[in-house]
Amino acid sequence: MCNGGCPKDRFLKSKDGQNGQNYLCAGYSLFYEHIRPDIIGMARLIRSGHAASEIMDPRIRSRVRVGGALP
């Protein structure tokens, strides 16, 4: 989901030793790993004709995040 970010933020070495790693990459990776199930759940809701905001209902959220039946 990230394309390297702003050039001004690329001053670390990457895991393979190359210059130009964005110093925010680690945080972005953690954030997107955490939010991914909800993004997938919102996409499932939208594809089935529901509002993405329905993810805020804990019962619906638990169903769409784990691959259960859509509301």
CSV table of C-alpha atoms in Angstrom, one decimal:
chain,number,residue,atom,x,y,z
A,1,MET,CA,0.0,0.0,0.0
A,2,CYS,CA,3.0,2.3,0.3
A,3,ASN,CA,5.1,3.5,-2.7
A,4,GLY,CA,8.0,4.8,-0.6
A,5,GLY,CA,6.5,8.0,0.7
A,6,CYS,CA,8.0,11.4,0.4
A,7,PRO,CA,11.7,11.6,-0.7
A,8,LYS,CA,12.4,13.8,2.3
A,9,ASP,CA,11.5,10.9,4.6
A,10,ARG,CA,13.8,8.4,2.9
A,11,PHE,CA,17.0,8.4,4.9
A,12,LEU,CA,17.3,4.9,6.5
A,13,LYS,CA,18.9,1.8,5.1
A,14,SER,CA,16.5,-1.0,4.0
A,15,LYS,CA,16.6,-4.5,5.3
A,16,ASP,CA,18.8,-5.5,2.4
A,17,GLY,CA,21.2,-2.5,3.0
A,18,GLN,CA,20.1,-0.1,0.3
A,19,ASN,CA,19.9,3.6,1.1
A,20,GLY,CA,16.6,5.4,0.8
A,21,GLN,CA,14.2,3.5,3.2
A,22,ASN,CA,11.4,5.7,4.4
A,23,TYR,CA,11.6,6.0,8.2
A,24,LEU,CA,7.8,5.7,8.5
A,25,CYS,CA,7.7,2.3,6.7
A,26,ALA,CA,7.7,0.2,9.9
A,27,GLY,CA,4.8,2.2,11.4
A,28,TYR,CA,2.8,2.1,8.1
A,29,SER,CA,3.3,-1.7,8.0
A,30,LEU,CA,2.1,-2.2,11.5
A,31,PHE,CA,-0.9,0.1,10.9
A,32,TYR,CA,-2.0,-1.6,7.7
A,33,GLU,CA,-1.5,-5.1,9.2
A,34,HIS,CA,-3.8,-4.0,12.1
A,35,ILE,CA,-6.5,-2.4,9.9
A,36,ARG,CA,-6.5,-4.9,7.0
A,37,PRO,CA,-9.3,-7.1,8.4
A,38,ASP,CA,-11.6,-4.1,8.8
A,39,ILE,CA,-10.7,-2.8,5.3
A,40,ILE,CA,-11.6,-6.2,3.8
A,41,GLY,CA,-14.8,-6.2,5.9
A,42,MET,CA,-15.8,-2.8,4.6
A,43,ALA,CA,-15.2,-3.9,1.1
A,44,ARG,CA,-17.4,-6.9,1.6
A,45,LEU,CA,-20.1,-4.7,2.9
A,46,ILE,CA,-19.9,-2.3,0.0
A,47,ARG,CA,-19.9,-5.1,-2.6
A,48,SER,CA,-23.1,-6.5,-1.0
A,49,GLY,CA,-24.9,-3.2,-1.1
A,50,HIS,CA,-24.4,-2.1,2.5
A,51,ALA,CA,-22.8,1.0,3.9
A,52,ALA,CA,-19.1,0.7,4.9
A,53,SER,CA,-20.1,2.4,8.2
A,54,GLU,CA,-22.0,-0.7,9.2
A,55,ILE,CA,-18.6,-2.1,10.3
A,56,MET,CA,-19.1,0.0,13.5
A,57,ASP,CA,-21.7,-2.5,14.7
A,58,PRO,CA,-19.7,-5.1,16.7
A,59,ARG,CA,-22.0,-8.0,15.6
A,60,ILE,CA,-21.6,-7.1,11.9
A,61,ARG,CA,-17.9,-6.4,12.3
A,62,SER,CA,-17.2,-9.8,13.7
A,63,ARG,CA,-19.1,-11.5,10.9
A,64,VAL,CA,-17.5,-9.6,8.0
A,65,ARG,CA,-14.0,-9.8,9.4
A,66,VAL,CA,-13.9,-13.6,9.9
A,67,GLY,CA,-15.6,-14.5,6.6
A,68,GLY,CA,-19.0,-15.1,8.1
A,69,ALA,CA,-22.4,-14.4,6.4
A,70,LEU,CA,-23.0,-10.8,5.4
A,71,PRO,CA,-25.9,-9.0,7.1
